[in-house]
Amino acid sequence: MSTTDTDTGTGRTKDPATAKRHIGVSADGELGEAGSQLSTAPVDTAVPGSFGGSRAPGALGWLTWTGREVVGWARWFWRQLTSMRVALILLFLLSLGAIPGSLIPQSGTDAQKVADFKDAHSILGSVYDKLGLFHVYSSVWFSAIYILLFVSLIGCIVPRTWQFVGQLRGRPPGAPKRLNRLPAYATWRTGAEPEQVREAALKILKQRRFRAHIEKDAVAAEKGYLRETGNLLFHIALIVMLVAFAWGQLFKSEGNKLIVEGDGFSNTISQYDDFKSGNLFSTDDLTPFSFNLKKFTGTYERTGPNKGTPRTYQADITYSIGAYGKAKKTTVKVNEPLKIGDSKVYLTAHGYAPVVTVRDGKGNVVYHDAVPMLPLDPNVTSQGAIKVMDGYKNAQGTSEQLGFSAFFVPTFAGAGKGDMFSQFPALDFPVLALSGFHGSLGVDAGIPQNVYQLDTSKMKQFKDAKGNIVKARLLPGETMKLPNGAGSITFDKGIKEWANFQVTQQPGSDWALVGAFTAIFGLAGSLFIQRRRVWVRAATGADGVTVVEMAGLGRSESAKLPEELGDLAALVHEQAPTEPDTDEAAVETDPDAEPSVPAAEGAEK
């Protein structure tokens, strides 16, 4: 068996093992159908000239010319829109447009931050507002890029899919006339019949999972269709992801609810502390369920560099589905949400809720409840406000409202040891610091207030007879007396904990995940699988000996193609070994024979 340099055509015979060596050639000349594209990617076209051609005189000629011009330009623009280059540009613009959505406050996520930004940057805020940068994902320009990318992908996939289906239904093209012009080539002479060589080659190629058939004097085979399959899967997966993200943004909902141990929640909008949803979401889409927080459990590292880091962080709840569902017990942990229908209940935060009791001057209880405190640091140093809105009368019998600024630490360092900050997140040494106010809380005006802060604009602070502000640090069970018989406030021994839950409905997230994985596998297939064609020609030469030619053609230059052709050639060579030349056979038959000596010039015969 020999390999032949296609640029020289010397026909030099080499060792069969060298058939695996890549022989670079220039595939000039016409290869016909065999050299057609091994991909369904559309060919880019240059900007055309006029489509209208010659214009006939008169109004009818002008209308005909205009129609041809419009149709021609429309087709050209469609080809550009559905090209890979434009799809990549649109994908880049989509990624670029998402940057301000991550850096600039969004009205759909936090309207308060948007308002604060506008107040702090009056000119820049106005410019951002006109450009739609406060609502990037619902802006006109972002939606235009999104829709154009969607149309581009569909317009690219549909024709390529039909073309690929046609290729799958067809047969590999026949061998070109001059196989030695292809990038990988091998040839040898054999004593086997051409039909035997072709049958052996057909069997070997099919065993190597080539689609192969015999056409005339050659076997035509093709392999690597999964490359184009991966390419199409990648594009289809992108469409699935775009649809899933759009569907999720339009029909999503997200709400937060802080629940103290012993309290419950029902999945209605009025029960949420804050709630936001997509444009097409309706209250009927909420999953009907309810749950009660029975107990929150949190344990923390006591020593080492990770001191204070949570070890156990879980909420034991009892939930039921529907109005008459049976109660079930479960535990919600971080990153282990409760799944009910299309909703997921996440555990997102935790804090403490000291239980306090407020009495008036006559000793009547006017307030008794657990007050959630807002954590300020990892050690759960917390602040909050206690608001007594109804039922309180001062020493003169006048109805008033009370308010207490509260500062709570679960582990106090001790008096005289610096500021009042918690040293550890567990309830090792709880202390509640209070200062009181009386007057109007401002809640009667109907203006929303922060539950963790007091509006003291219409209130007076309690002061003793010397004019000093009345304040105290209380341990569990201790009481702070208010001056002038105004009553008292007691820090009860029962300290409850609260947990914040986030309830989300994100339709399409599963489809987006499937699309992402499919896109990864499709891209890997399109990058690492090479589509290639192989031909094996066996024909009787002029001297009556069978000449075998093998050649391969790939979509792009790759070292794997000549190596694979060498492997195939070696297998075919085993079935049709090289036929030795006549002179070489004679030498091997009588190695001891003396070489013939030509007669001297002029000698008689």
Coordinates of C-alpha atoms in Angstrom, one line a residue:
M1 CA 0.0 0.0 0.0
S2 CA 1.3 3.5 -0.7
T3 CA 0.4 7.1 -0.2
T4 CA 0.7 9.6 -2.9
D5 CA 1.6 13.3 -2.6
T6 CA -1.3 14.9 -4.4
D7 CA 0.7 18.0 -5.4
T8 CA 3.4 16.0 -7.1
G9 CA 1.6 12.9 -8.3
T10 CA 4.8 10.9 -8.2
G11 CA 3.1 7.7 -7.2
R12 CA 6.0 6.8 -4.8
T13 CA 5.4 3.6 -2.8
K14 CA 5.7 3.8 1.0
D15 CA 5.2 1.6 4.0
P16 CA 1.5 0.9 4.7
A17 CA 1.8 2.3 8.3
T18 CA 2.5 5.8 6.8
A19 CA -1.1 5.9 5.5
K20 CA -2.0 7.7 8.7
R21 CA 0.2 10.7 7.9
H22 CA -1.6 13.8 6.8
I23 CA -0.7 15.0 3.3
G24 CA -1.6 18.6 2.8
V25 CA -3.0 19.4 -0.6
S26 CA -4.8 22.2 -2.4
A27 CA -8.2 20.9 -3.4
D28 CA -8.2 23.0 -6.5
G29 CA -10.4 22.1 -9.4
E30 CA -14.0 21.1 -9.4
L31 CA -15.0 18.4 -6.9
G32 CA -18.6 18.5 -7.9
E33 CA -21.3 17.4 -5.5
A34 CA -18.6 15.7 -3.4
G35 CA -17.1 19.0 -2.5
S36 CA -20.4 20.7 -1.5
Q37 CA -20.8 22.3 1.9
L38 CA -20.7 20.0 4.8
S39 CA -22.8 22.4 6.8
T40 CA -26.2 23.9 6.6
A41 CA -25.0 27.4 7.6
P42 CA -26.3 30.1 5.3
V43 CA -23.8 31.8 3.0
D44 CA -23.3 35.5 3.7
T45 CA -24.1 37.7 0.7
A46 CA -22.7 41.1 -0.1
V47 CA -24.8 44.2 -0.2
P48 CA -26.6 44.0 -3.6
G49 CA -27.3 46.7 -6.1
S50 CA -30.6 47.4 -7.7
F51 CA -33.2 44.6 -7.7
G52 CA -35.6 46.3 -10.0
G53 CA -33.5 45.9 -13.1
S54 CA -34.6 47.9 -16.2
R55 CA -37.6 50.1 -15.7
A56 CA -40.3 50.1 -18.3
P57 CA -41.8 53.4 -19.3
G58 CA -45.1 54.6 -17.8
A59 CA -46.7 54.2 -14.4
L60 CA -47.1 50.5 -14.7
G61 CA -43.4 50.1 -15.4
W62 CA -42.6 52.2 -12.3
L63 CA -44.9 50.1 -10.1
T64 CA -43.4 46.9 -11.4
W65 CA -39.9 48.2 -10.8
T66 CA -40.8 49.4 -7.3
G67 CA -42.3 46.0 -6.4
R68 CA -39.2 44.1 -7.5
E69 CA -37.0 46.6 -5.6
V70 CA -39.0 46.3 -2.4
V71 CA -39.2 42.5 -2.5
G72 CA -35.5 42.2 -3.3
W73 CA -34.4 44.5 -0.5
A74 CA -36.8 42.7 1.9
R75 CA -35.3 39.3 1.0
W76 CA -31.8 40.7 1.5
F77 CA -32.6 42.2 4.9
W78 CA -34.2 38.9 5.9
R79 CA -31.0 37.0 4.9
Q80 CA -28.9 39.5 7.0
L81 CA -31.2 39.2 10.0
T82 CA -31.1 35.4 9.9
S83 CA -27.3 35.3 9.5
M84 CA -25.1 34.0 12.2
R85 CA -23.2 37.3 12.3
V86 CA -26.3 39.4 13.1
A87 CA -27.5 36.8 15.7
L88 CA -24.1 37.1 17.5
I89 CA -24.3 40.9 17.4
L90 CA -27.8 40.8 18.9
L91 CA -26.8 38.4 21.6
F92 CA -23.9 40.7 22.5
L93 CA -26.2 43.7 22.6
L94 CA -28.6 41.8 24.8
S95 CA -25.8 41.0 27.2
L96 CA -24.6 44.6 27.0
G97 CA -28.1 45.9 27.7
A98 CA -28.4 43.7 30.9
I99 CA -25.4 45.5 32.5
P100 CA -27.3 48.7 33.5
G101 CA -30.1 46.4 34.8
S102 CA -27.6 45.0 37.3
L103 CA -25.9 48.3 38.2
I104 CA -28.8 50.8 38.3
P105 CA -31.7 50.4 40.7
Q106 CA -34.8 48.9 39.0
S107 CA -38.3 50.1 39.8
G108 CA -39.6 46.6 39.6
T109 CA -37.2 45.4 42.3
D110 CA -36.8 48.3 44.6
A111 CA -38.8 51.5 43.9
Q112 CA -37.5 53.2 47.0
K113 CA -33.9 53.0 45.8
V114 CA -35.0 54.4 42.4
A115 CA -36.6 57.3 44.2
D116 CA -33.5 57.9 46.4
F117 CA -31.3 57.8 43.3
K118 CA -33.5 60.4 41.5
D119 CA -33.4 62.7 44.6
A120 CA -29.6 62.4 44.8
H121 CA -28.9 62.8 41.1
S122 CA -31.6 65.1 39.6
I123 CA -30.0 65.5 36.1
L124 CA -28.6 61.9 35.7
G125 CA -31.9 60.5 37.1
S126 CA -33.9 62.3 34.5
V127 CA -31.6 61.1 31.7
Y128 CA -31.8 57.5 33.0
D129 CA -35.6 57.8 33.2
K130 CA -35.9 58.9 29.6
L131 CA -33.6 56.1 28.5
G132 CA -35.6 53.5 30.4
L133 CA -32.6 52.5 32.5
F134 CA -34.8 52.2 35.7
H135 CA -36.8 49.5 34.0
V136 CA -34.3 47.9 31.6
Y137 CA -36.0 44.6 31.1
S138 CA -39.3 46.1 30.2
S139 CA -37.9 49.0 28.1
V140 CA -38.7 49.4 24.4
W141 CA -35.1 49.1 23.3
F142 CA -34.3 46.0 25.3
S143 CA -37.6 44.4 24.1
A144 CA -36.6 45.2 20.5
I145 CA -33.3 43.5 20.8
Y146 CA -34.9 40.6 22.5
I147 CA -37.6 40.2 19.8
L148 CA -35.1 40.7 16.9
L149 CA -32.8 38.0 18.4
F150 CA -35.8 35.7 18.7
V151 CA -36.9 36.2 15.1
S152 CA -33.3 35.9 13.9
L153 CA -32.8 32.5 15.6
I154 CA -36.1 31.2 14.3
G155 CA -35.4 32.4 10.8
C156 CA -32.0 30.7 10.9
I157 CA -33.2 27.4 12.4
V158 CA -36.2 26.7 10.2
P159 CA -34.4 26.5 6.8
R160 CA -31.4 24.9 8.2
T161 CA -33.5 22.2 9.8
W162 CA -35.3 21.4 6.6
Q163 CA -31.9 21.4 4.7
F164 CA -30.4 19.0 7.3
V165 CA -33.5 16.7 7.1
G166 CA -32.9 16.6 3.4
Q167 CA -29.3 15.6 3.9
L168 CA -30.3 12.9 6.3
R169 CA -32.7 11.4 3.9
G170 CA -30.2 11.6 1.0
R171 CA -27.1 9.5 0.4
P172 CA -23.5 10.6 0.6
P173 CA -22.4 12.1 -2.8
G174 CA -20.4 10.0 -5.2
A175 CA -16.6 10.1 -5.5
P176 CA -15.0 12.9 -7.6
K177 CA -12.9 11.9 -10.6
R178 CA -9.6 12.8 -9.1
L179 CA -9.4 11.6 -5.5
N180 CA -5.7 12.6 -5.3
R181 CA -6.7 16.2 -5.0
L182 CA -8.4 15.8 -1.7
P183 CA -6.7 16.7 1.7
A184 CA -6.1 13.1 2.8
Y185 CA -5.3 10.4 0.2
A186 CA -3.9 6.8 0.1
T187 CA -3.5 4.3 -2.8
W188 CA -2.1 0.9 -3.4
R189 CA -2.3 -2.0 -5.9
T190 CA -3.9 -5.3 -4.9
G191 CA -4.6 -8.7 -6.4
A192 CA -8.1 -8.7 -5.1
E193 CA -11.0 -8.1 -7.4
P194 CA -12.5 -4.6 -7.4
E195 CA -15.9 -6.0 -6.3
Q196 CA -14.3 -7.7 -3.3
V197 CA -12.5 -4.5 -2.3
R198 CA -15.6 -2.4 -2.5
E199 CA -17.6 -4.9 -0.5
A200 CA -14.9 -5.1 2.2
A201 CA -14.7 -1.3 2.3
L202 CA -18.5 -1.0 2.6
K203 CA -18.6 -3.4 5.5
I204 CA -15.7 -1.7 7.3
L205 CA -17.1 1.7 6.9
K206 CA -20.5 0.7 8.2
Q207 CA -18.9 -1.0 11.2
R208 CA -17.2 2.4 11.9
R209 CA -20.7 4.0 11.9
F210 CA -20.4 5.6 8.5
R211 CA -23.4 6.0 6.3
A212 CA -22.1 4.3 3.2
H213 CA -23.2 2.9 -0.2
I214 CA -21.7 1.7 -3.4
E215 CA -22.0 4.0 -6.4
K216 CA -20.4 3.0 -9.7
D217 CA -16.8 2.0 -9.0
A218 CA -16.5 3.6 -5.5
V219 CA -17.8 3.4 -2.0
A220 CA -19.2 6.8 -0.8
A221 CA -19.4 7.3 3.0
E222 CA -20.2 10.1 5.4
K223 CA -20.0 10.6 9.1
G224 CA -20.4 13.3 11.8
Y225 CA -24.0 14.3 11.3
L226 CA -24.2 15.0 15.0
R227 CA -22.1 18.1 14.5
E228 CA -25.0 19.8 12.7
T229 CA -27.5 18.2 15.1
G230 CA -25.6 19.8 18.0
N231 CA -25.5 23.2 16.1
L232 CA -29.3 23.1 15.6
L233 CA -29.9 21.9 19.3
F234 CA -27.8 24.9 20.5
H235 CA -29.9 27.4 18.5
I236 CA -33.2 25.7 19.5
A237 CA -32.0 25.7 23.2
L238 CA -31.4 29.5 22.9
I239 CA -35.0 30.0 21.7
V240 CA -36.3 27.8 24.6
M241 CA -34.3 29.9 27.1
L242 CA -35.6 33.2 25.6
V243 CA -39.2 32.0 25.8
A244 CA -38.7 30.6 29.3
F245 CA -37.1 33.9 30.5
A246 CA -39.8 36.0 28.9
W247 CA -42.6 33.8 30.3
G248 CA -41.0 33.9 33.7
Q249 CA -40.8 37.7 33.7
L250 CA -44.4 38.1 32.6
F251 CA -46.0 35.7 35.0
K252 CA -43.6 35.7 38.0
S253 CA -44.4 36.7 41.5
E254 CA -42.3 37.3 44.6
G255 CA -43.3 38.3 48.1
N256 CA -41.7 38.4 51.6
K257 CA -43.3 37.7 54.9
L258 CA -41.8 38.0 58.4
I259 CA -43.4 35.5 60.8
V260 CA -42.8 35.2 64.5
E261 CA -42.9 31.8 66.2
G262 CA -46.5 30.8 66.8
D263 CA -47.9 33.0 64.0
G264 CA -49.0 31.9 60.5
F265 CA -49.4 33.0 56.9
S266 CA -51.9 32.5 54.1
N267 CA -50.9 32.9 50.5
T268 CA -52.9 36.0 49.7
I269 CA -51.5 39.4 48.6
S270 CA -52.8 41.2 51.7
Q271 CA -50.7 38.9 53.9
Y272 CA -47.3 39.9 52.4
D273 CA -45.0 42.6 53.8
D274 CA -44.0 43.4 50.2
F275 CA -45.0 41.9 46.9
K276 CA -44.1 42.3 43.2
S277 CA -45.1 40.5 40.1
G278 CA -44.9 40.4 36.3
N279 CA -47.2 42.3 34.0
L280 CA -49.4 39.4 33.2
F281 CA -49.7 38.0 36.7
S282 CA -53.0 37.9 38.4
T283 CA -54.1 37.1 41.9
D284 CA -55.8 34.0 40.6
D285 CA -52.3 32.6 39.8
L286 CA -51.4 32.4 43.5
T287 CA -51.1 28.8 44.8
P288 CA -53.6 28.3 47.6
F289 CA -51.8 27.3 50.8
S290 CA -51.0 28.4 54.3
F291 CA -48.5 27.5 57.0
N292 CA -47.6 28.2 60.7
L293 CA -44.1 28.7 62.1
K294 CA -43.8 26.4 65.0
K295 CA -40.2 26.9 65.9
F296 CA -37.0 28.3 64.5
T297 CA -33.7 26.6 65.4
G298 CA -30.3 28.3 65.0
T299 CA -27.0 27.0 66.3
Y300 CA -23.6 28.6 65.8
E301 CA -19.9 27.8 65.9
R302 CA -18.6 28.6 69.3
T303 CA -14.8 28.6 68.7
G304 CA -12.3 28.9 65.9
P305 CA -12.1 31.3 62.9
N306 CA -15.7 30.6 62.0
K307 CA -17.0 31.6 65.4
G308 CA -20.6 32.8 65.1
T309 CA -21.2 31.1 61.7
P310 CA -24.6 29.3 61.7
R311 CA -24.4 25.5 61.9
T312 CA -28.1 24.8 62.0
Y313 CA -30.6 27.2 60.4
Q314 CA -34.0 25.8 60.0
A315 CA -37.7 26.5 60.5
D316 CA -40.2 23.8 61.6
I317 CA -43.6 24.6 60.0
T318 CA -47.0 23.0 59.6
Y319 CA -48.6 23.7 56.2
S320 CA -51.7 22.8 54.4
I321 CA -52.8 23.1 50.7
G322 CA -56.1 24.6 49.8
A323 CA -58.8 25.7 52.2
Y324 CA -59.4 22.2 53.6
G325 CA -56.1 20.5 53.1
K326 CA -54.7 18.2 55.7
A327 CA -52.0 19.7 57.9
K328 CA -48.5 18.4 57.2
K329 CA -45.2 19.0 59.1
T330 CA -41.9 19.9 57.4
T331 CA -38.7 21.7 57.9
V332 CA -37.5 24.6 55.7
K333 CA -33.8 25.2 55.5
V334 CA -31.5 27.5 53.6
N335 CA -31.4 26.4 49.9
E336 CA -34.0 23.7 50.8
P337 CA -37.3 25.4 50.1
L338 CA -40.8 24.0 50.5
K339 CA -42.3 23.3 47.1
I340 CA -46.1 23.6 46.8
G341 CA -47.4 23.5 43.3
D342 CA -45.7 26.3 41.3
S343 CA -44.6 28.1 44.5
K344 CA -41.4 27.8 46.5
V345 CA -41.1 29.0 50.1
Y346 CA -37.5 30.0 50.9
L347 CA -36.0 30.7 54.3
T348 CA -34.1 34.0 53.8
A349 CA -33.6 35.7 57.2
H350 CA -33.8 35.3 61.0
G351 CA -34.0 37.6 64.0
Y352 CA -35.3 37.9 67.6
A353 CA -38.7 39.2 68.8
P354 CA -38.5 40.2 72.5
V355 CA -41.9 39.9 74.3
V356 CA -42.9 43.1 76.1
T357 CA -45.9 44.1 78.3
V358 CA -47.0 47.7 78.6
R359 CA -49.2 48.9 81.4
D360 CA -50.9 52.2 82.1
G361 CA -50.7 54.1 85.3
K362 CA -53.5 52.0 86.8
G363 CA -51.7 48.7 86.0
N364 CA -54.0 47.8 83.1
V365 CA -52.2 45.9 80.3
V366 CA -52.5 48.0 77.1
Y367 CA -50.0 46.1 75.0
H368 CA -48.6 42.6 75.2
D369 CA -46.8 41.1 72.1
A370 CA -43.6 39.9 70.6
V371 CA -41.8 42.7 68.8
P372 CA -39.6 41.7 65.8
M373 CA -36.2 43.4 65.8
L374 CA -34.2 44.2 62.7
P375 CA -30.7 42.7 62.7
L376 CA -27.8 45.1 62.0
D377 CA -24.8 42.8 62.0
P378 CA -23.9 39.1 61.8
N379 CA -24.1 38.8 65.6
V380 CA -27.8 39.9 65.4
T381 CA -27.4 43.3 67.1
S382 CA -30.9 44.6 66.5
Q383 CA -33.1 47.6 66.6
G384 CA -36.8 48.2 66.4
A385 CA -39.8 50.1 67.7
I386 CA -42.6 49.3 70.0
K387 CA -45.8 51.2 69.1
V388 CA -48.9 51.3 71.4
M389 CA -51.6 52.8 69.3
D390 CA -54.8 52.1 71.2
G391 CA -56.1 51.7 74.7
Y392 CA -53.6 53.8 76.6
K393 CA -54.5 56.8 78.8
N394 CA -52.0 59.0 80.8
A395 CA -52.3 59.9 84.4
Q396 CA -54.7 62.7 83.6
G397 CA -57.0 60.2 81.8
T398 CA -56.2 61.6 78.3
S399 CA -55.8 59.1 75.5
E400 CA -52.4 59.1 74.0
Q401 CA -50.1 56.8 72.0
L402 CA -46.8 55.4 73.2
G403 CA -43.7 54.6 71.4
F404 CA -40.4 53.0 72.5
S405 CA -37.1 53.0 70.6
A406 CA -35.7 49.6 71.2
F407 CA -32.1 48.2 70.9
F408 CA -31.6 44.5 71.5
V409 CA -28.5 42.3 71.8
P410 CA -28.7 38.5 72.3
T411 CA -25.2 38.4 73.9
F412 CA -24.3 41.6 75.9
A413 CA -20.6 42.2 76.7
G414 CA -21.6 43.8 80.0
A415 CA -21.8 47.3 81.4
G416 CA -18.7 49.4 81.1
K417 CA -17.3 47.2 78.2
G418 CA -17.8 49.5 75.3
D419 CA -20.9 50.2 73.2
M420 CA -23.9 48.0 73.3
F421 CA -23.3 45.5 70.5
S422 CA -23.9 41.8 70.5
Q423 CA -20.8 39.6 70.9
F424 CA -22.5 36.4 69.7
P425 CA -25.7 35.6 67.7
A426 CA -27.1 33.1 70.3
L427 CA -29.2 34.1 73.3
D428 CA -26.4 33.9 75.9
F429 CA -26.9 37.3 77.7
P430 CA -30.0 39.1 76.2
V431 CA -30.4 42.8 77.0
L432 CA -33.1 45.2 75.8
A433 CA -32.4 48.9 75.8
L434 CA -35.5 51.2 75.8
S435 CA -36.4 54.9 75.7
G436 CA -40.0 56.0 75.6
F437 CA -42.1 58.7 73.9
H438 CA -45.8 59.8 74.2
G439 CA -48.0 61.8 71.9
S440 CA -49.1 60.9 68.4
L441 CA -47.4 58.2 66.3
G442 CA -48.7 59.7 63.1
V443 CA -50.4 56.5 62.1
D444 CA -53.9 58.0 62.0
A445 CA -53.0 60.0 58.8
G446 CA -52.9 56.8 56.8
I447 CA -49.3 57.3 55.7
P448 CA -47.3 54.1 55.6
Q449 CA -44.5 53.9 58.2
N450 CA -41.5 51.8 58.8
V451 CA -42.4 49.3 61.5
Y452 CA -38.8 49.4 62.8
Q453 CA -38.7 53.2 63.3
L454 CA -40.6 55.8 65.2
D455 CA -41.9 59.1 63.9
T456 CA -41.3 61.3 66.8
S457 CA -42.2 64.6 65.1
K458 CA -45.5 64.8 67.1
M459 CA -44.2 63.1 70.3
K460 CA -42.4 64.0 73.5
Q461 CA -39.8 62.0 75.2
F462 CA -40.3 60.8 78.7
K463 CA -38.2 62.7 81.2
D464 CA -37.8 62.5 85.0
A465 CA -38.2 65.3 87.5
K466 CA -34.7 66.5 86.9
G467 CA -35.3 66.7 83.1
N468 CA -33.2 63.6 82.3
I469 CA -34.3 61.3 79.5
V470 CA -35.9 58.2 80.9
K471 CA -34.1 55.1 79.5
A472 CA -33.0 51.7 80.7
R473 CA -31.3 48.5 79.9
L474 CA -33.5 45.6 80.9
L475 CA -32.8 41.9 81.5
P476 CA -35.5 39.4 80.9
G477 CA -38.2 39.9 83.6
E478 CA -37.2 43.5 84.5
T479 CA -39.5 46.5 84.3
M480 CA -38.9 50.2 83.4
K481 CA -41.2 52.6 85.2
L482 CA -42.4 55.6 83.3
P483 CA -42.4 59.0 85.2
N484 CA -45.4 60.8 86.6
G485 CA -47.5 57.6 86.9
A486 CA -47.5 57.1 83.2
G487 CA -47.2 53.4 83.5
S488 CA -44.5 50.8 82.8
I489 CA -43.0 48.5 80.3
T490 CA -41.7 45.0 81.1
F491 CA -39.2 42.9 79.2
D492 CA -40.8 39.4 79.6
K493 CA -38.7 36.3 80.0
G494 CA -40.1 34.7 76.9
I495 CA -38.0 35.7 73.8
K496 CA -39.3 34.5 70.5
E497 CA -37.5 34.2 67.2
W498 CA -38.8 35.2 63.8
A499 CA -38.0 34.0 60.3
N500 CA -38.5 35.7 57.0
F501 CA -39.9 33.7 54.2
Q502 CA -39.8 34.5 50.5
V503 CA -42.5 32.9 48.4
T504 CA -41.8 32.9 44.7
Q505 CA -43.6 31.7 41.6
Q506 CA -41.2 31.6 38.6
P507 CA -42.9 29.7 35.7
G508 CA -40.5 28.6 33.0
S509 CA -37.5 28.2 35.2
D510 CA -37.4 24.4 34.6
W511 CA -37.5 25.0 30.9
A512 CA -34.7 27.6 31.1
L513 CA -32.6 25.1 33.0
V514 CA -33.2 22.4 30.4
G515 CA -32.5 24.9 27.6
A516 CA -29.2 25.8 29.3
F517 CA -28.0 22.3 29.6
T518 CA -29.1 21.5 26.0
A519 CA -27.2 24.5 24.7
I520 CA -24.1 23.4 26.5
F521 CA -24.3 19.9 25.0
G522 CA -25.2 21.2 21.6
L523 CA -22.3 23.6 21.5
A524 CA -19.9 20.9 22.6
G525 CA -21.2 18.7 19.8
S526 CA -20.8 21.4 17.2
L527 CA -17.3 22.2 18.3
F528 CA -15.8 18.7 18.9
I529 CA -17.5 16.5 16.3
Q530 CA -16.2 16.8 12.7
R531 CA -18.4 16.0 9.7
R532 CA -16.3 14.2 7.0
R533 CA -16.7 12.2 3.9
V534 CA -14.6 9.2 2.7
W535 CA -14.5 7.5 -0.7
V536 CA -12.9 4.2 -1.6
R537 CA -12.4 3.5 -5.3
A538 CA -11.4 0.1 -6.6
A539 CA -10.8 -0.2 -10.4
T540 CA -8.8 -2.4 -12.7
G541 CA -5.6 -0.7 -13.9
A542 CA -4.1 -0.9 -17.4
D543 CA -2.0 -3.9 -16.4
G544 CA -5.0 -5.8 -15.1
V545 CA -4.1 -5.2 -11.4
T546 CA -6.7 -3.6 -9.1
V547 CA -5.8 -0.1 -8.0
V548 CA -7.4 1.0 -4.7
E549 CA -7.7 4.7 -3.9
M550 CA -9.0 6.2 -0.6
A551 CA -9.6 9.8 0.1
G552 CA -11.2 12.0 2.8
L553 CA -12.7 15.4 2.9
G554 CA -13.7 17.3 6.1
R555 CA -15.5 20.5 6.8
S556 CA -12.3 22.1 8.1
E557 CA -8.6 21.1 8.2
S558 CA -8.0 18.7 11.1
A559 CA -5.3 16.2 11.9
K560 CA -7.9 13.7 12.8
L561 CA -9.1 13.3 9.3
P562 CA -5.9 11.8 7.8
E563 CA -5.4 9.7 11.0
E564 CA -8.9 8.3 10.6
L565 CA -8.3 7.7 6.9
G566 CA -5.1 5.9 7.7
D567 CA -6.9 3.6 10.2
L568 CA -9.6 2.8 7.6
A569 CA -6.9 2.2 4.9
A570 CA -5.1 -0.2 7.2
L571 CA -8.4 -2.1 7.8
V572 CA -9.2 -2.3 4.0
H573 CA -5.6 -3.2 3.3
E574 CA -5.9 -6.3 5.5
Q575 CA -8.7 -7.5 3.3
A576 CA -7.0 -6.4 0.1
P577 CA -3.2 -6.6 0.7
T578 CA -0.7 -4.9 -1.6
E579 CA 0.2 -6.9 -4.8
P580 CA 4.0 -7.2 -5.2
D581 CA 5.6 -6.0 -8.4
T582 CA 6.7 -8.8 -11.0
D583 CA 10.4 -8.1 -10.6
E584 CA 10.2 -8.1 -6.9
A585 CA 8.4 -11.5 -6.9
A586 CA 11.0 -13.0 -9.1
V587 CA 13.8 -11.9 -6.8
E588 CA 12.0 -13.3 -3.8
T589 CA 11.3 -16.7 -5.6
D590 CA 15.0 -17.4 -6.5
P591 CA 17.3 -15.3 -4.3
D592 CA 20.4 -17.4 -5.1
A593 CA 20.1 -17.0 -8.9
E594 CA 23.0 -15.2 -10.5
P595 CA 22.1 -11.9 -12.1
S596 CA 22.0 -11.9 -15.9
V597 CA 25.0 -10.3 -17.6
P598 CA 24.4 -8.5 -20.8
A599 CA 26.4 -9.7 -23.8
A600 CA 29.4 -7.7 -24.8
E601 CA 28.9 -5.2 -27.5
G602 CA 29.6 -6.8 -31.0
A603 CA 29.5 -10.4 -29.7
E604 CA 27.8 -13.0 -31.8
K605 CA 24.4 -14.3 -30.9

